[in-house]
Short mmCIF file of C-alpha atoms in Angstrom, two decimals:
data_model
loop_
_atom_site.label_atom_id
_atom_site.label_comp_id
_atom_site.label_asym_id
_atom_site.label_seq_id
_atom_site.Cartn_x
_atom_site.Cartn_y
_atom_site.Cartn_z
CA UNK A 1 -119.92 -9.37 -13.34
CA UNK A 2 -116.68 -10.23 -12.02
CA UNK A 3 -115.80 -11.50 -8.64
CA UNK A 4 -114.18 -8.30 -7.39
CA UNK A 5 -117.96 -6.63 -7.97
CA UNK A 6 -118.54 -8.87 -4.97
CA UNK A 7 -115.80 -6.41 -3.00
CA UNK A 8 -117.49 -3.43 -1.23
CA UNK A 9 -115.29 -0.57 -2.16
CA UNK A 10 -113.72 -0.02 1.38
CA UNK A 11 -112.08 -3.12 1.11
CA UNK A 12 -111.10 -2.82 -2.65
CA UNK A 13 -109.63 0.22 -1.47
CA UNK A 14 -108.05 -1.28 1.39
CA UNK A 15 -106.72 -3.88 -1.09
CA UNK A 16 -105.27 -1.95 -3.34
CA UNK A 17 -107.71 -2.86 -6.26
CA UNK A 18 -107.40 -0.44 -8.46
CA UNK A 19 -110.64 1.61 -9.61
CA UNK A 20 -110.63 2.56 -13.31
CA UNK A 21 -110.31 6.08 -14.56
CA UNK A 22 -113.34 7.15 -16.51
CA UNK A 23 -111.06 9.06 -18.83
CA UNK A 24 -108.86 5.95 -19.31
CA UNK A 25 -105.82 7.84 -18.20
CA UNK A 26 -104.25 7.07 -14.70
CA UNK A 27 -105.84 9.91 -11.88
CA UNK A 28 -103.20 12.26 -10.91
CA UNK A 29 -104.06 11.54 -6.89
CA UNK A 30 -104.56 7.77 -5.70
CA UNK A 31 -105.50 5.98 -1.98
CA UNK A 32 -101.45 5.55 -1.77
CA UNK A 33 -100.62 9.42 -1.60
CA UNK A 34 -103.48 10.10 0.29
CA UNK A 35 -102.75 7.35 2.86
CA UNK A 36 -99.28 8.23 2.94
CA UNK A 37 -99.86 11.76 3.85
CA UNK A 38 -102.48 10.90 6.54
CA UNK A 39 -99.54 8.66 7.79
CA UNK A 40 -96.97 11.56 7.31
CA UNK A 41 -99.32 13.63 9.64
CA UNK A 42 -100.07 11.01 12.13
CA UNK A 43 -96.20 10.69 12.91
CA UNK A 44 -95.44 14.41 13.02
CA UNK A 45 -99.29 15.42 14.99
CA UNK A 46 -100.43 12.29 16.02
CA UNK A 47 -103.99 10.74 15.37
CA UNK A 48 -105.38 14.26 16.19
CA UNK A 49 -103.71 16.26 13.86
CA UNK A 50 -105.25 14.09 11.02
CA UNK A 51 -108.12 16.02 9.48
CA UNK A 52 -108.93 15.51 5.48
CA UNK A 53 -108.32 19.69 5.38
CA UNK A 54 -105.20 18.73 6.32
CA UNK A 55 -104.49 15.77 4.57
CA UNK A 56 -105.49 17.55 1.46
CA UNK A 57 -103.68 20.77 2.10
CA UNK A 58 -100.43 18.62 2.30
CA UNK A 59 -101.60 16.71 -1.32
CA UNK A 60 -102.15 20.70 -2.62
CA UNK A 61 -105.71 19.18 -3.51
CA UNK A 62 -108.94 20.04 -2.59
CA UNK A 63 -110.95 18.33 0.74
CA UNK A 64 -113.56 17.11 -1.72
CA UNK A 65 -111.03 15.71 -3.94
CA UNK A 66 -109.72 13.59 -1.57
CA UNK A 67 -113.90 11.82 -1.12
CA UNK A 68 -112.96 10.13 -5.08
CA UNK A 69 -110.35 7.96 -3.08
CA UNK A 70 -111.55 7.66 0.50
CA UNK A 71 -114.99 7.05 1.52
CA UNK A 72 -114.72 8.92 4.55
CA UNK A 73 -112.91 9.88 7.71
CA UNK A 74 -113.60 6.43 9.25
CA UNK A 75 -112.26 4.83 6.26
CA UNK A 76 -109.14 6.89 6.21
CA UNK A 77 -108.46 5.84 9.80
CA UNK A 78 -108.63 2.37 8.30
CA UNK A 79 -107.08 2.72 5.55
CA UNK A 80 -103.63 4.87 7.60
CA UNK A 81 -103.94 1.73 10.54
CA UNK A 82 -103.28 -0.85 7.97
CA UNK A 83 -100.52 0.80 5.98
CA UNK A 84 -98.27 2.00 8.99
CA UNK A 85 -98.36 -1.57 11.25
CA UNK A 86 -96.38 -2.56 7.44
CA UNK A 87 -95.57 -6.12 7.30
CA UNK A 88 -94.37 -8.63 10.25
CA UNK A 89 -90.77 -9.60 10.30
CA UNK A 90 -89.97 -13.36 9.72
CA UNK A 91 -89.97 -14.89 13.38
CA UNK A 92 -88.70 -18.31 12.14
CA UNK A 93 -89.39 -19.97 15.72
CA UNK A 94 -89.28 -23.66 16.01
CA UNK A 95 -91.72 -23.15 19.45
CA UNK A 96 -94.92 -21.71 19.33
CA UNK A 97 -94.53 -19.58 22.35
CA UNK A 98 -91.13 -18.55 21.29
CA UNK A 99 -92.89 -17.33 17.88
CA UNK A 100 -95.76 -15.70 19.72
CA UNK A 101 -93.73 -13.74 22.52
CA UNK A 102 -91.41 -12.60 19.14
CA UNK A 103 -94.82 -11.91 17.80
CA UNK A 104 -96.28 -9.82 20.66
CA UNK A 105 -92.65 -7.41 20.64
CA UNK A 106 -92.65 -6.80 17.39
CA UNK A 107 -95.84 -5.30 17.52
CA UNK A 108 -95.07 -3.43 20.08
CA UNK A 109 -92.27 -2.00 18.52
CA UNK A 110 -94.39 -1.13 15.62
CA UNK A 111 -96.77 0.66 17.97
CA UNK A 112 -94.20 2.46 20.36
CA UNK A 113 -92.89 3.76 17.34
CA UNK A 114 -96.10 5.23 16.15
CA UNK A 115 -98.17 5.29 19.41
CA UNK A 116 -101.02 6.91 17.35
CA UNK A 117 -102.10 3.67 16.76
CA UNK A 118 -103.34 2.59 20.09
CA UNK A 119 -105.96 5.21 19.32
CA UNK A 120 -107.59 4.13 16.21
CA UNK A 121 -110.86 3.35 16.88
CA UNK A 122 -111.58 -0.91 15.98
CA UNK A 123 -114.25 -1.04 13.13
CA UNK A 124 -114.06 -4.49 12.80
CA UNK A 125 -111.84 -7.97 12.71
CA UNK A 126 -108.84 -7.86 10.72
CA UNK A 127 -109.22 -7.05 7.08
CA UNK A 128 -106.47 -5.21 5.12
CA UNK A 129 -103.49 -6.98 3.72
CA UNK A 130 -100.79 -6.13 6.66
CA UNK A 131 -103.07 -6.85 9.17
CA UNK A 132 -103.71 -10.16 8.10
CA UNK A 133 -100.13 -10.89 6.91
CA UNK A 134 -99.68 -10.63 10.96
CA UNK A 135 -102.55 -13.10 11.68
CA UNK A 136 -101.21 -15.16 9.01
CA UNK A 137 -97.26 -14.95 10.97
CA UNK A 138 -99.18 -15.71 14.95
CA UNK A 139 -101.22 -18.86 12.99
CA UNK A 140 -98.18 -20.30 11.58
CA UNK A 141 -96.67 -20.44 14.89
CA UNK A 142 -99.98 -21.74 16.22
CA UNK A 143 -100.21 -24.89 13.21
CA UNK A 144 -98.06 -27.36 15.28
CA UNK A 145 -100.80 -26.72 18.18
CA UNK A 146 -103.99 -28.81 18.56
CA UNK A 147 -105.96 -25.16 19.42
CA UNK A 148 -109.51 -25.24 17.28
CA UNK A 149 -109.52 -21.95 15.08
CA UNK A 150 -111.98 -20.56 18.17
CA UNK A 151 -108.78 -20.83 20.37
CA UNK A 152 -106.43 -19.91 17.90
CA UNK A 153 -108.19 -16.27 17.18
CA UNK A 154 -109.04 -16.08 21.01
CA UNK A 155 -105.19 -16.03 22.08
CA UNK A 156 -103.97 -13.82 19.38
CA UNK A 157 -106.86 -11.58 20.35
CA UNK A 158 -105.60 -11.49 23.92
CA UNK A 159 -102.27 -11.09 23.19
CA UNK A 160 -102.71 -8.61 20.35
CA UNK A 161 -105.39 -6.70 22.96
CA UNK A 162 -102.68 -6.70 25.59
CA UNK A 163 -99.69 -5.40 23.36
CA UNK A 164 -102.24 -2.41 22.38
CA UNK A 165 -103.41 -1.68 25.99
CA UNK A 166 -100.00 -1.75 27.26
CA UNK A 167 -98.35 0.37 24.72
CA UNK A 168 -101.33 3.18 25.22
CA UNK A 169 -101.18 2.61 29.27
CA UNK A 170 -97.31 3.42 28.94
CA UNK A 171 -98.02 6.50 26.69
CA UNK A 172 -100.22 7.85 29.06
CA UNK A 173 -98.45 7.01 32.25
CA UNK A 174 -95.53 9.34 30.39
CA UNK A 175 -97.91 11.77 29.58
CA UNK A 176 -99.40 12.53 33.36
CA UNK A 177 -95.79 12.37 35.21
CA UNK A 178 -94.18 15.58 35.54
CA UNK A 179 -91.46 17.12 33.92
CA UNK A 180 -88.22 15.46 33.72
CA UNK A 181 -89.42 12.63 36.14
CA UNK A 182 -88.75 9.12 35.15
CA UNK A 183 -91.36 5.98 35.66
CA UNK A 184 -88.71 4.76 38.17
CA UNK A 185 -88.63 7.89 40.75
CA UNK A 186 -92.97 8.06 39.82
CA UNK A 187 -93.12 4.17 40.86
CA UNK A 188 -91.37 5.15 44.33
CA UNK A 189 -93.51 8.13 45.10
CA UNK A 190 -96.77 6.49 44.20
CA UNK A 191 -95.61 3.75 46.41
CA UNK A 192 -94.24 6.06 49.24
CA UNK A 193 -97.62 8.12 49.41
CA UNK A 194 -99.78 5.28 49.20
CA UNK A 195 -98.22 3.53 51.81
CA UNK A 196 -98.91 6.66 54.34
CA UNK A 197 -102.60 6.58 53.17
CA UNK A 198 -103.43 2.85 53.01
CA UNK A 199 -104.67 1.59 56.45
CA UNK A 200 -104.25 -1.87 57.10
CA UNK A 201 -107.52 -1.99 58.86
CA UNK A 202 -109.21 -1.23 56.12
CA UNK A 203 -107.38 -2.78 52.78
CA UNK A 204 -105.19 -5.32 54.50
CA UNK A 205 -103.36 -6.51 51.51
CA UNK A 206 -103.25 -3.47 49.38
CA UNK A 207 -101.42 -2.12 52.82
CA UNK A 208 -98.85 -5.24 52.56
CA UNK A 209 -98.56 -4.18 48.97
CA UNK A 210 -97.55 -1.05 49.51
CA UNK A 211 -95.25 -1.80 52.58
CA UNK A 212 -93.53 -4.35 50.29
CA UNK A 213 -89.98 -3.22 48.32
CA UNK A 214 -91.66 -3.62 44.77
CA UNK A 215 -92.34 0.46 44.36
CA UNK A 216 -88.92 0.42 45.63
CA UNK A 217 -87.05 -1.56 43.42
CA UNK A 218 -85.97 -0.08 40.17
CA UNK A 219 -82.92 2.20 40.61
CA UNK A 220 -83.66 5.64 40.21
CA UNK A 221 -81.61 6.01 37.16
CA UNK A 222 -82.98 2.75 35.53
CA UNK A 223 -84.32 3.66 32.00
CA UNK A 224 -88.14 3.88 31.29
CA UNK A 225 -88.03 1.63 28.48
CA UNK A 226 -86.02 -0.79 30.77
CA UNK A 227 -88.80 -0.80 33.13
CA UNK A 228 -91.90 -1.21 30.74
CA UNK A 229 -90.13 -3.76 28.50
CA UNK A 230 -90.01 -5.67 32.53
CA UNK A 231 -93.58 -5.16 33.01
CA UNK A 232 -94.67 -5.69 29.58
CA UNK A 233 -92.63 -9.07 29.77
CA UNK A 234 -94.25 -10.33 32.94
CA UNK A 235 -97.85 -9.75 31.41
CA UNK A 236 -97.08 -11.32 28.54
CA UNK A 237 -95.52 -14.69 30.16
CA UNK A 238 -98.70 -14.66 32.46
CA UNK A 239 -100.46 -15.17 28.91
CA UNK A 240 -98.33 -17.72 27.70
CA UNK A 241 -98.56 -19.65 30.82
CA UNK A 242 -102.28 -19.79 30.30
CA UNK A 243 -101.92 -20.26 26.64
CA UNK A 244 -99.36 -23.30 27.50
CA UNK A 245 -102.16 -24.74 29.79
CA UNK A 246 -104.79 -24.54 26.93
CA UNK A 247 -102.68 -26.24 24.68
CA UNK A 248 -101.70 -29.36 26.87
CA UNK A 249 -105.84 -29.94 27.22
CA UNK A 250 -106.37 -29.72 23.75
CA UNK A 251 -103.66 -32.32 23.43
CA UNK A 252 -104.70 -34.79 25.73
#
């Protein structure tokens, strides 16, 4: 018995641990092409569209077929999330939060790219190799810091939590406006109507908030991606700031 028989088979998979052919001979199909078409999918249909009919219709293979490589639906999901966040770029940052705000954006990037992400359902912590090649990048930045391994997972959990939630929150925002409107013109008209509806009596500051300029800032023409990379920003320095604060206890 070797160590790997120690490895449930999801995570051999997952891995990339080979199983062996009975026959001795290499199997014509393999977790790779099968992953790689369930990614292939994802991008064109998004997380919907991915179905193991489908997956094996685009193989030319049958649906049971595909059950030798993949343990099940679940699995796949697993298997697909892992594979298409690939691997993190090199952030190289002498500072910690200048590594983890490079951190945060490139994972953002991976996800606006492929928003199909956002919608995998979490089975667990991190476990497949690109995931934790990105833990592996935020701890690095994190080693200089005197944050326990607690802290350490909690803040890359928050942040990693926020990039997710934003990039989904944008997605849908896009989804619901209407045709041909932009987030800039949708900020002003929420902000317009709500103004008209929000009594002061009632919700006295939600009624300054709306009578404030914010709704009315962005210029009408101002891109959407201009606007969310602004909001995403702002979160994300709220949870350095707090991050920063953590940090100076743990050093004194």
């Amino acid at each position: 018995m070797t160590s790997e028989d120690f490895i449930p088979a999801p995570l051999r998979r997952l891995w990339g641990i080979a199983e062996s052919s009975r026959l001795g001979r290499p199997a014509a199909l393999d977790v790779t092409r099968v992953v790689t078409a369930a990614v292939q999918i994802a991008d064109r249909d998004g997380l919907g569209g991915v179905t193991l009919p489908k997956v094996a219709k685009s193989l030319g293979v049958t649906g049971m077929s595909l059950y030798r490589h993949v343990g099940s639906k679940d699995e796949l999901l697993t298997l697909m999330a892992d594979s298409a966040l690939g691997t993190p770029p090199d952030l190289g940052a002498d500072d910690w939060r200048d590594g983890l705000r490079d951190w945060a954006f490139a994972q953002r990037a991976v996800y606006l790219r492929r928003p199909w992400l956002t919608r995998v359902p979490v089975s667990g912590p991190p476990s497949g190799p690109h995931r934790i090649a990105w833990l592996e990048a935020a701890l690095a930045v994190l080693s200089p810091t005197r944050l326990d391994w607690a802290h350490k997972l909690g803040v890359l959990s928050l942040i990693s939590g926020y990039v997710v939630q934003s990039v989904r929150l944008y997605d849908e925002l896009a989804e619901g406006r209407a045709e041909g409107q932009g987030q800039a013109d949708a900020e002003r008209d929420y902000g317009r109507a709500l103004a008209r509806l929000v009594q002061p009596e009632r919700f006295p500051e939600t009624a300054r908030l709306f009578a404030s300029p914010l709704f009315e800032a962005p210029p009408s023409d101002t891109p959407d991606a201009t606007i969310a990379d602004a909001d995403f920003s702002l979160g994300l320095e709220l949870i350095l700031d707090g991050v920063a604060a953590r940090i100076g206890r743990s050093g004194s």
